[in-house]
Amino acid sequence: MLRFAPSPTGDMHIGNLRVALFNYIMSKQRSEPLLLRIEDTDQERNIPGKEDEILAILALFGIEHQEHQFQSNNLRFHRAMALQLLHDKKAFSCFCTPETLEASREAAKENKTAYRYDGQCENLRAEEVIDNTNPFTVRLKKPSESITVKDIIKGESTFAPNDIDSFIIMRADKLPTYDFACAVDDMLSDISLIIRGEDHLSNTPKQIAIQRALGYDRVIEYAHLPIILSIEGKKMSKRDDASSVKWLLEEGFLPDAISNYLIWIGNKTPCEIFTLKEAIKWFDLQSISKAPAQFDIDKLKFMNREHLKGLDPKELSRYVGFADEEIGRLAKIFLDEVSTLKELRVKINAIFAPKIVPDEFKEGFDVLKKLTLVAPHFDDYDSYESYLIEHSGLKGKNLFKPLRYLLSGSEHGPELNDIYTYLKNYLKEVAK
Ligand code: GLU
């Protein structure tokens, strides 16, 4: 089983979506189920409603999962496993106060050495533990041997016992730490491959140490995905709008285009424009670059335009708020100028909205408008144009400029002939 394990603590970031997509693709390739595990144990940071948002986004992108868990429902297992580790003397109770620990941390900083737990409580006698009524945490004893993480993208990295240290697995409030909850859950769900962001790479040896201490011997595969940077090469923060999946959708990027971009970026793909379904056929984690990927919104716009071009006209029509496929065809001819649905809606709405026409063309516009309202139906643009010329006496710029305002609501745009082809059944509405 594979898993996608988001925390409901903020908007879904493009990095999270990329992780979800890759997990989905690999689960399909391996015919293994995908688990959605909502990591909601950090109650202070949970934001109500975020879980529904995650579910809605996954559904919109066609990322299906077969199992759904809330990490908070597994607390009894986390506690049972912590007790087991204490019983086996692989973990110990630590009564060190936050103040003492902070002081050692400060001291390490001053000495410019890496902070390590000093082992103070590791060998307390049973009575010392039993008689102590102070709050305590549970620490896993640091492993006796180094731990090597084999990563499909990053290669091998080895962590010495001292780097792993005797770290906390249960906090004083008896809630598991992130590493402990995650390691236990992955073990209980029999996860075969973990794909996640590279910010978690330093957690991996700790999670392996926990699983080994619990006697779990399945070798889980790992793939830590390089971070996505902004075009300036900086970390994309929550303040970069484009890092939010919700923002991209609101701006009118199609889910298919966003998936295409997130699979393509920092990867070697056999082609540039593809669907998620196609990617399942050839996707290879080994082709993902080790180096950070850079998010280029212009490239995403290009891909979005390609996906918009490929849409069925009826579907495109619905996206811009109409039901008739002719409007979808009409929308397509504006794709040379725009790249998102939001921009496309502006173009289509301008056709049907009351028009603002510059004074110099106002008179001609009013004449053409009246004529169009009473004109018979013409199947082709040339006949319509001849009719207007004949009845208005306008020609050249004095005909075409106001006519363009009438048919498109703006001064520039696609060929009038093309616009007319798809708009001819709406002329009375457009001129009203
Ligand atoms: N909940 C973690 C996050 O959202 C994911 C941890 C994991 O995939 O192991 O970053």
Tab-separated table of C-alpha atoms and ligand atoms in Angstrom:
chain	number	residue	atom	x	y	z
A	1	MET	CA	0.000	0.000	0.000
A	2	LEU	CA	1.116	3.579	-0.702
A	3	ARG	CA	0.019	6.606	1.203
A	4	PHE	CA	-0.544	10.331	0.919
A	5	ALA	CA	-0.371	11.891	4.371
A	6	PRO	CA	-1.322	15.567	4.367
A	7	SER	CA	-1.680	17.666	7.502
A	8	PRO	CA	-4.908	19.701	7.596
A	9	THR	CA	-2.973	22.774	8.670
A	10	GLY	CA	-3.089	25.010	5.605
A	11	ASP	CA	-3.981	25.347	1.942
A	12	MET	CA	-2.775	22.534	-0.243
A	13	HIS	CA	0.576	23.545	-1.680
A	14	ILE	CA	1.678	22.535	-5.182
A	15	GLY	CA	4.433	20.490	-3.506
A	16	ASN	CA	1.796	18.471	-1.611
A	17	LEU	CA	-0.212	17.959	-4.775
A	18	ARG	CA	2.895	16.728	-6.569
A	19	VAL	CA	3.461	14.204	-3.770
A	20	ALA	CA	-0.185	13.098	-4.057
A	21	LEU	CA	0.079	12.717	-7.839
A	22	PHE	CA	3.272	10.660	-7.673
A	23	ASN	CA	1.834	8.404	-4.965
A	24	TYR	CA	-1.303	7.924	-7.045
A	25	ILE	CA	0.675	7.115	-10.188
A	26	MET	CA	2.913	4.621	-8.380
A	27	SER	CA	-0.074	2.961	-6.699
A	28	LYS	CA	-1.634	2.507	-10.145
A	29	GLN	CA	1.592	1.204	-11.679
A	30	ARG	CA	2.081	-1.283	-8.872
A	31	SER	CA	-1.612	-2.145	-8.531
A	32	GLU	CA	-1.420	-1.378	-4.834
A	33	PRO	CA	-4.072	0.558	-2.897
A	34	LEU	CA	-3.534	4.201	-1.936
A	35	LEU	CA	-4.219	5.330	1.625
A	36	LEU	CA	-5.182	8.897	2.438
A	37	ARG	CA	-3.995	9.528	5.979
A	38	ILE	CA	-5.000	12.871	7.436
A	39	GLU	CA	-2.229	13.727	9.913
A	40	ASP	CA	-4.334	15.564	12.433
A	41	THR	CA	-2.476	14.894	15.677
A	42	ASP	CA	-1.175	18.451	16.011
A	43	GLN	CA	-4.446	19.819	17.324
A	44	GLU	CA	-3.219	23.373	17.710
A	45	ARG	CA	-2.283	23.675	14.061
A	46	ASN	CA	-5.296	21.864	12.582
A	47	ILE	CA	-7.622	24.145	10.651
A	48	PRO	CA	-11.285	23.103	10.553
A	49	GLY	CA	-12.491	22.485	7.002
A	50	LYS	CA	-9.043	21.805	5.533
A	51	GLU	CA	-9.700	18.084	5.378
A	52	ASP	CA	-12.744	18.633	3.153
A	53	GLU	CA	-10.669	20.911	0.976
A	54	ILE	CA	-8.021	18.206	0.576
A	55	LEU	CA	-10.698	15.666	-0.350
A	56	ALA	CA	-12.267	18.044	-2.878
A	57	ILE	CA	-8.906	18.791	-4.505
A	58	LEU	CA	-7.978	15.107	-4.751
A	59	ALA	CA	-11.367	14.344	-6.343
A	60	LEU	CA	-10.989	17.212	-8.801
A	61	PHE	CA	-7.590	15.917	-9.897
A	62	GLY	CA	-8.852	12.341	-10.208
A	63	ILE	CA	-6.533	11.096	-7.453
A	64	GLU	CA	-8.550	8.196	-6.083
A	65	HIS	CA	-7.727	6.546	-2.796
A	66	GLN	CA	-8.969	3.236	-1.489
A	67	GLU	CA	-8.468	3.789	2.249
A	68	HIS	CA	-8.975	6.801	4.458
A	69	GLN	CA	-7.587	7.206	7.968
A	70	PHE	CA	-7.323	9.926	10.557
A	71	GLN	CA	-4.060	9.706	12.410
A	72	SER	CA	-5.819	10.788	15.612
A	73	ASN	CA	-7.812	7.518	15.508
A	74	ASN	CA	-4.556	5.604	15.831
A	75	LEU	CA	-3.530	7.166	19.152
A	76	ARG	CA	-4.252	3.954	21.037
A	77	PHE	CA	-1.757	2.133	18.818
A	78	HIS	CA	0.867	4.838	19.330
A	79	ARG	CA	0.473	4.509	23.109
A	80	ALA	CA	0.525	0.708	23.006
A	81	MET	CA	3.718	0.728	20.929
A	82	ALA	CA	5.363	3.256	23.242
A	83	LEU	CA	4.555	1.000	26.211
A	84	GLN	CA	5.991	-1.948	24.336
A	85	LEU	CA	9.237	-0.039	23.719
A	86	LEU	CA	9.439	0.973	27.386
A	87	HIS	CA	8.831	-2.636	28.411
A	88	ASP	CA	11.557	-3.843	26.051
A	89	LYS	CA	13.909	-1.152	27.401
A	90	LYS	CA	14.276	0.279	23.939
A	91	ALA	CA	12.743	3.491	25.180
A	92	PHE	CA	12.936	5.273	28.516
A	93	SER	CA	10.979	7.869	30.481
A	94	CYS	CA	12.648	11.255	30.520
A	95	PHE	CA	11.919	13.662	33.378
A	96	CYS	CA	14.223	16.436	32.175
A	97	THR	CA	12.327	19.711	32.306
A	98	PRO	CA	11.913	21.876	29.214
A	99	GLU	CA	14.110	24.472	30.987
A	100	THR	CA	17.028	22.052	31.510
A	101	LEU	CA	16.789	20.872	27.942
A	102	GLU	CA	16.667	24.426	26.649
A	103	ALA	CA	19.771	25.273	28.711
A	104	SER	CA	21.706	22.359	27.158
A	105	ARG	CA	20.551	23.467	23.743
A	106	GLU	CA	21.775	26.998	24.406
A	107	ALA	CA	25.090	25.687	25.701
A	108	ALA	CA	25.553	23.614	22.547
A	109	LYS	CA	24.842	26.680	20.478
A	110	GLU	CA	27.434	28.703	22.362
A	111	ASN	CA	30.028	25.964	21.962
A	112	LYS	CA	29.077	25.709	18.302
A	113	THR	CA	28.407	22.002	18.624
A	114	ALA	CA	25.283	20.132	17.569
A	115	TYR	CA	22.884	19.613	20.463
A	116	ARG	CA	22.523	16.036	21.684
A	117	TYR	CA	20.481	14.702	24.563
A	118	ASP	CA	22.874	14.110	27.461
A	119	GLY	CA	21.455	10.704	28.433
A	120	GLN	CA	20.486	12.000	31.871
A	121	CYS	CA	17.400	9.792	32.282
A	122	GLU	CA	18.495	6.832	30.215
A	123	ASN	CA	19.590	4.648	33.082
A	124	LEU	CA	17.252	5.649	35.891
A	125	ARG	CA	16.486	2.858	38.330
A	126	ALA	CA	12.900	1.520	38.393
A	127	GLU	CA	12.169	3.256	41.758
A	128	GLU	CA	13.439	6.546	40.424
A	129	VAL	CA	10.918	6.262	37.649
A	130	ILE	CA	8.015	4.979	39.743
A	131	ASP	CA	8.471	7.537	42.523
A	132	ASN	CA	8.744	10.472	40.172
A	133	THR	CA	5.441	12.276	39.830
A	134	ASN	CA	6.763	14.944	37.457
A	135	PRO	CA	5.616	15.090	33.848
A	136	PHE	CA	7.727	12.946	31.569
A	137	THR	CA	8.313	12.288	27.921
A	138	VAL	CA	9.266	8.965	26.346
A	139	ARG	CA	12.508	8.809	24.384
A	140	LEU	CA	13.663	6.100	22.036
A	141	LYS	CA	17.201	4.992	22.870
A	142	LYS	CA	19.503	5.962	20.074
A	143	PRO	CA	20.246	3.007	17.813
A	144	SER	CA	23.446	1.034	18.316
A	145	GLU	CA	24.307	1.103	14.613
A	146	SER	CA	24.188	3.620	11.806
A	147	ILE	CA	21.092	3.696	9.652
A	148	THR	CA	21.334	3.958	5.883
A	149	VAL	CA	18.431	5.422	3.997
A	150	LYS	CA	18.188	4.260	0.396
A	151	ASP	CA	16.289	6.789	-1.595
A	152	ILE	CA	15.151	6.240	-5.188
A	153	ILE	CA	15.850	9.882	-6.067
A	154	LYS	CA	18.503	11.022	-3.609
A	155	GLY	CA	20.577	7.843	-3.411
A	156	GLU	CA	22.017	6.571	-0.127
A	157	SER	CA	22.627	8.578	3.031
A	158	THR	CA	23.971	7.142	6.263
A	159	PHE	CA	23.124	8.528	9.686
A	160	ALA	CA	25.296	7.750	12.720
A	161	PRO	CA	23.604	6.806	16.025
A	162	ASN	CA	24.667	10.150	17.472
A	163	ASP	CA	22.963	12.010	14.661
A	164	ILE	CA	19.773	10.144	15.352
A	165	ASP	CA	20.162	10.680	19.112
A	166	SER	CA	17.757	9.526	21.848
A	167	PHE	CA	14.750	11.442	20.628
A	168	ILE	CA	11.275	11.983	22.026
A	169	ILE	CA	8.522	9.699	20.772
A	170	MET	CA	5.753	10.590	23.258
A	171	ARG	CA	5.399	14.096	24.580
A	172	ALA	CA	4.536	15.024	28.176
A	173	ASP	CA	0.857	15.377	27.162
A	174	LYS	CA	1.027	11.709	26.085
A	175	LEU	CA	0.567	12.505	22.443
A	176	PRO	CA	2.977	10.944	19.962
A	177	THR	CA	5.536	13.087	18.179
A	178	TYR	CA	5.169	13.368	14.428
A	179	ASP	CA	7.953	10.846	13.737
A	180	PHE	CA	6.517	8.272	16.088
A	181	ALA	CA	2.924	8.525	14.852
A	182	CYS	CA	4.098	8.413	11.248
A	183	ALA	CA	6.462	5.443	11.722
A	184	VAL	CA	3.864	3.395	13.620
A	185	ASP	CA	1.105	4.164	11.140
A	186	ASP	CA	3.268	3.332	8.127
A	187	MET	CA	4.148	0.048	9.762
A	188	LEU	CA	0.557	-0.811	10.670
A	189	SER	CA	-0.630	0.016	7.161
A	190	ASP	CA	2.138	-2.082	5.646
A	191	ILE	CA	3.334	0.786	3.446
A	192	SER	CA	5.690	-0.383	0.688
A	193	LEU	CA	6.912	2.917	-0.766
A	194	ILE	CA	6.917	6.361	0.819
A	195	ILE	CA	6.960	9.328	-1.532
A	196	ARG	CA	7.145	12.697	0.196
A	197	GLY	CA	8.926	16.031	0.158
A	198	GLU	CA	12.656	16.209	0.813
A	199	ASP	CA	11.993	18.284	3.934
A	200	HIS	CA	11.215	14.921	5.542
A	201	LEU	CA	14.496	13.250	4.593
A	202	SER	CA	16.069	14.017	7.979
A	203	ASN	CA	13.077	12.373	9.720
A	204	THR	CA	13.477	9.130	7.823
A	205	PRO	CA	16.356	7.603	9.865
A	206	LYS	CA	14.372	8.292	13.050
A	207	GLN	CA	11.311	6.618	11.618
A	208	ILE	CA	13.383	3.626	10.527
A	209	ALA	CA	14.935	3.485	14.027
A	210	ILE	CA	11.443	3.376	15.566
A	211	GLN	CA	10.306	0.595	13.262
A	212	ARG	CA	13.454	-1.446	13.894
A	213	ALA	CA	13.075	-1.033	17.642
A	214	LEU	CA	9.549	-2.380	17.270
A	215	GLY	CA	10.930	-5.404	15.451
A	216	TYR	CA	9.506	-4.425	12.073
A	217	ASP	CA	11.736	-5.765	9.353
A	218	ARG	CA	10.012	-4.783	6.138
A	219	VAL	CA	12.348	-2.581	4.105
A	220	ILE	CA	10.243	0.365	3.027
A	221	GLU	CA	11.303	2.109	-0.183
A	222	TYR	CA	11.673	5.882	-0.122
A	223	ALA	CA	11.532	8.675	-2.650
A	224	HIS	CA	12.030	12.189	-1.311
A	225	LEU	CA	11.028	14.778	-3.882
A	226	PRO	CA	13.182	17.867	-4.364
A	227	ILE	CA	11.614	21.097	-3.291
A	228	ILE	CA	9.856	23.367	-5.802
A	229	LEU	CA	11.470	26.819	-5.852
A	230	SER	CA	10.161	30.055	-7.292
A	231	ILE	CA	11.533	31.277	-10.610
A	232	GLU	CA	13.954	33.478	-8.620
A	233	GLY	CA	15.291	30.324	-6.997
A	234	LYS	CA	13.769	31.053	-3.585
A	235	LYS	CA	11.641	28.787	-1.443
A	236	MET	CA	7.971	29.311	-2.345
A	237	SER	CA	6.245	30.558	0.746
A	238	LYS	CA	2.543	30.698	1.548
A	239	ARG	CA	2.680	34.275	0.318
A	240	ASP	CA	3.463	33.156	-3.234
A	241	ASP	CA	-0.060	32.841	-4.585
A	242	ALA	CA	0.980	30.376	-7.250
A	243	SER	CA	2.074	27.880	-4.617
A	244	SER	CA	-1.558	27.358	-3.563
A	245	VAL	CA	-3.550	24.819	-5.554
A	246	LYS	CA	-6.757	26.670	-4.671
A	247	TRP	CA	-5.373	29.899	-6.121
A	248	LEU	CA	-4.303	28.219	-9.355
A	249	LEU	CA	-7.780	26.715	-9.756
A	250	GLU	CA	-9.436	30.059	-9.061
A	251	GLU	CA	-7.195	31.680	-11.661
A	252	GLY	CA	-8.555	29.247	-14.224
A	253	PHE	CA	-5.824	26.656	-14.596
A	254	LEU	CA	-7.279	23.266	-15.491
A	255	PRO	CA	-6.564	20.349	-13.139
A	256	ASP	CA	-5.202	18.433	-16.157
A	257	ALA	CA	-2.751	21.226	-16.931
A	258	ILE	CA	-1.625	21.570	-13.315
A	259	SER	CA	-1.027	17.785	-13.102
A	260	ASN	CA	0.804	17.863	-16.420
A	261	TYR	CA	3.050	20.659	-15.170
A	262	LEU	CA	3.757	19.070	-11.778
A	263	ILE	CA	4.661	15.730	-13.357
A	264	TRP	CA	6.795	17.382	-16.049
A	265	ILE	CA	8.757	19.808	-13.851
A	266	GLY	CA	12.170	18.484	-12.814
A	267	ASN	CA	11.502	15.252	-14.693
A	268	LYS	CA	12.413	13.592	-17.984
A	269	THR	CA	9.139	12.860	-19.746
A	270	PRO	CA	8.711	11.341	-23.214
A	271	CYS	CA	6.534	14.282	-24.297
A	272	GLU	CA	5.558	17.668	-22.968
A	273	ILE	CA	1.771	17.670	-23.031
A	274	PHE	CA	0.050	14.660	-21.518
A	275	THR	CA	-2.731	13.552	-19.190
A	276	LEU	CA	-2.398	11.883	-15.821
A	277	LYS	CA	-3.724	8.667	-17.349
A	278	GLU	CA	-0.983	8.727	-19.984
A	279	ALA	CA	1.684	9.447	-17.381
A	280	ILE	CA	0.733	6.270	-15.510
A	281	LYS	CA	1.998	4.322	-18.534
A	282	TRP	CA	5.533	5.704	-18.546
A	283	PHE	CA	6.173	7.546	-15.288
A	284	ASP	CA	9.503	6.601	-13.673
A	285	LEU	CA	10.567	7.902	-10.257
A	286	GLN	CA	14.191	7.352	-11.297
A	287	SER	CA	13.845	10.118	-13.892
A	288	ILE	CA	13.130	12.780	-11.292
A	289	SER	CA	16.027	15.189	-10.980
A	290	LYS	CA	17.844	15.452	-7.644
A	291	ALA	CA	18.045	19.213	-8.022
A	292	PRO	CA	15.225	21.524	-6.939
A	293	ALA	CA	12.585	22.227	-9.561
A	294	GLN	CA	11.738	25.826	-10.453
A	295	PHE	CA	8.152	26.906	-10.774
A	296	ASP	CA	7.604	28.883	-13.957
A	297	ILE	CA	4.057	30.180	-14.264
A	298	ASP	CA	4.576	31.060	-17.937
A	299	LYS	CA	5.284	27.433	-18.723
A	300	LEU	CA	2.188	26.430	-16.783
A	301	LYS	CA	0.199	28.996	-18.804
A	302	PHE	CA	1.510	27.484	-22.022
A	303	MET	CA	0.475	24.016	-20.864
A	304	ASN	CA	-2.898	25.286	-19.738
A	305	ARG	CA	-3.528	26.754	-23.168
A	306	GLU	CA	-2.610	23.442	-24.786
A	307	HIS	CA	-5.052	21.590	-22.536
A	308	LEU	CA	-7.751	24.199	-23.193
A	309	LYS	CA	-7.215	23.734	-26.940
A	310	GLY	CA	-7.662	19.995	-26.519
A	311	LEU	CA	-10.926	20.282	-24.563
A	312	ASP	CA	-14.170	19.124	-26.051
A	313	PRO	CA	-16.042	22.339	-27.112
A	314	LYS	CA	-19.036	21.404	-24.999
A	315	GLU	CA	-16.864	21.095	-21.918
A	316	LEU	CA	-15.062	24.351	-22.630
A	317	SER	CA	-18.429	26.015	-23.114
A	318	ARG	CA	-19.512	24.838	-19.662
A	319	TYR	CA	-16.265	26.126	-18.158
A	320	VAL	CA	-17.021	29.610	-19.481
A	321	GLY	CA	-20.624	29.498	-18.285
A	322	PHE	CA	-22.608	28.345	-21.344
A	323	ALA	CA	-24.238	25.117	-22.434
A	324	ASP	CA	-23.908	25.405	-26.217
A	325	GLU	CA	-20.881	23.838	-27.854
A	326	GLU	CA	-20.738	26.680	-30.392
A	327	ILE	CA	-19.632	28.960	-27.538
A	328	GLY	CA	-16.913	26.423	-26.762
A	329	ARG	CA	-15.756	26.691	-30.390
A	330	LEU	CA	-15.940	30.457	-30.169
A	331	ALA	CA	-13.868	30.386	-26.961
A	332	LYS	CA	-11.183	28.341	-28.704
A	333	ILE	CA	-10.453	31.073	-31.225
A	334	PHE	CA	-9.534	33.381	-28.339
A	335	LEU	CA	-6.880	30.958	-27.095
A	336	ASP	CA	-4.160	32.729	-29.064
A	337	GLU	CA	-4.601	35.669	-26.734
A	338	VAL	CA	-5.337	34.135	-23.347
A	339	SER	CA	-4.167	31.177	-21.335
A	340	THR	CA	-6.535	30.715	-18.394
A	341	LEU	CA	-10.255	30.133	-17.995
A	342	LYS	CA	-10.522	33.336	-16.017
A	343	GLU	CA	-9.079	35.348	-18.916
A	344	LEU	CA	-11.239	33.446	-21.364
A	345	ARG	CA	-14.407	34.219	-19.382
A	346	VAL	CA	-13.512	37.923	-19.579
A	347	LYS	CA	-13.352	37.660	-23.382
A	348	ILE	CA	-16.630	35.764	-23.723
A	349	ASN	CA	-18.461	37.953	-21.210
A	350	ALA	CA	-17.332	41.064	-23.095
A	351	ILE	CA	-19.153	39.750	-26.172
A	352	PHE	CA	-22.481	39.555	-24.351
A	353	ALA	CA	-22.105	42.540	-22.022
A	354	PRO	CA	-23.174	46.118	-22.840
A	355	LYS	CA	-20.313	47.619	-24.853
A	356	ILE	CA	-18.212	50.641	-24.144
A	357	VAL	CA	-17.264	52.138	-27.502
A	358	PRO	CA	-14.862	55.059	-28.116
A	359	ASP	CA	-16.642	58.223	-29.285
A	360	GLU	CA	-15.203	58.123	-32.801
A	361	PHE	CA	-16.927	54.785	-33.503
A	362	LYS	CA	-20.056	55.356	-31.416
A	363	GLU	CA	-22.249	56.501	-34.281
A	364	GLY	CA	-21.256	53.635	-36.571
A	365	PHE	CA	-21.695	51.223	-33.703
A	366	ASP	CA	-25.272	52.369	-33.062
A	367	VAL	CA	-26.142	52.035	-36.739
A	368	LEU	CA	-24.663	48.516	-36.986
A	369	LYS	CA	-26.343	47.488	-33.795
A	370	LYS	CA	-29.793	48.539	-35.040
A	371	LEU	CA	-29.200	46.881	-38.380
A	372	THR	CA	-28.083	43.649	-36.777
A	373	LEU	CA	-31.240	43.561	-34.669
A	374	VAL	CA	-33.460	43.668	-37.728
A	375	ALA	CA	-31.240	41.799	-40.183
A	376	PRO	CA	-32.311	38.411	-41.522
A	377	HIS	CA	-30.194	35.401	-40.569
A	378	PHE	CA	-27.088	34.984	-42.711
A	379	ASP	CA	-25.232	31.752	-42.634
A	380	ASP	CA	-21.908	33.263	-43.664
A	381	TYR	CA	-20.024	36.342	-42.597
A	382	ASP	CA	-19.628	37.773	-46.109
A	383	SER	CA	-23.407	38.022	-46.613
A	384	TYR	CA	-23.810	39.652	-43.190
A	385	GLU	CA	-21.042	42.123	-43.993
A	386	SER	CA	-22.551	42.946	-47.422
A	387	TYR	CA	-25.900	43.551	-45.770
A	388	LEU	CA	-24.343	45.978	-43.290
A	389	ILE	CA	-22.418	47.824	-46.007
A	390	GLU	CA	-25.488	48.109	-48.147
A	391	HIS	CA	-27.729	49.471	-45.390
A	392	SER	CA	-25.261	51.618	-43.465
A	393	GLY	CA	-23.077	53.025	-46.188
A	394	LEU	CA	-20.100	52.474	-43.820
A	395	LYS	CA	-16.873	51.056	-45.120
A	396	GLY	CA	-13.225	50.452	-44.258
A	397	LYS	CA	-12.173	51.339	-40.745
A	398	ASN	CA	-15.525	53.025	-40.100
A	399	LEU	CA	-17.228	49.708	-40.652
A	400	PHE	CA	-14.749	47.262	-39.183
A	401	LYS	CA	-13.845	49.068	-35.981
A	402	PRO	CA	-17.426	49.525	-34.713
A	403	LEU	CA	-18.320	46.056	-35.987
A	404	ARG	CA	-15.493	44.583	-34.000
A	405	TYR	CA	-16.784	46.339	-30.894
A	406	LEU	CA	-20.231	44.992	-31.646
A	407	LEU	CA	-19.137	41.379	-32.077
A	408	SER	CA	-16.376	41.162	-29.481
A	409	GLY	CA	-16.633	44.137	-27.144
A	410	SER	CA	-13.049	45.120	-27.819
A	411	GLU	CA	-10.840	46.811	-30.360
A	412	HIS	CA	-8.603	43.871	-31.188
A	413	GLY	CA	-9.125	40.161	-31.418
A	414	PRO	CA	-9.632	37.208	-33.719
A	415	GLU	CA	-10.847	37.543	-37.336
A	416	LEU	CA	-14.436	38.806	-37.506
A	417	ASN	CA	-15.128	36.055	-39.983
A	418	ASP	CA	-14.167	33.443	-37.360
A	419	ILE	CA	-16.096	35.101	-34.569
A	420	TYR	CA	-19.171	35.295	-36.797
A	421	THR	CA	-19.046	31.592	-37.612
A	422	TYR	CA	-19.766	30.639	-34.000
A	423	LEU	CA	-21.730	33.687	-32.965
A	424	LYS	CA	-24.225	33.879	-35.813
A	425	ASN	CA	-27.037	32.325	-33.777
A	426	TYR	CA	-26.491	34.818	-30.969
A	427	LEU	CA	-26.413	38.036	-32.980
A	428	LYS	CA	-29.669	39.422	-31.591
A	429	GLU	CA	-28.438	38.879	-28.058
A	430	VAL	CA	-25.052	40.385	-28.811
A	431	ALA	CA	-26.641	43.503	-30.350
A	432	LYS	CA	-29.384	44.014	-27.808
B	1	GLU	N1	2.043	15.236	7.191
B	1	GLU	C1	3.286	15.450	6.513
B	1	GLU	C2	3.201	16.698	5.679
B	1	GLU	O1	2.123	17.135	5.352
B	1	GLU	C3	3.631	14.344	5.575
B	1	GLU	C4	4.467	13.347	6.183
B	1	GLU	C5	4.810	12.161	5.335
B	1	GLU	O2	4.446	12.080	4.152
B	1	GLU	O3	5.414	11.303	5.909
B	1	GLU	O4	4.225	17.229	5.343
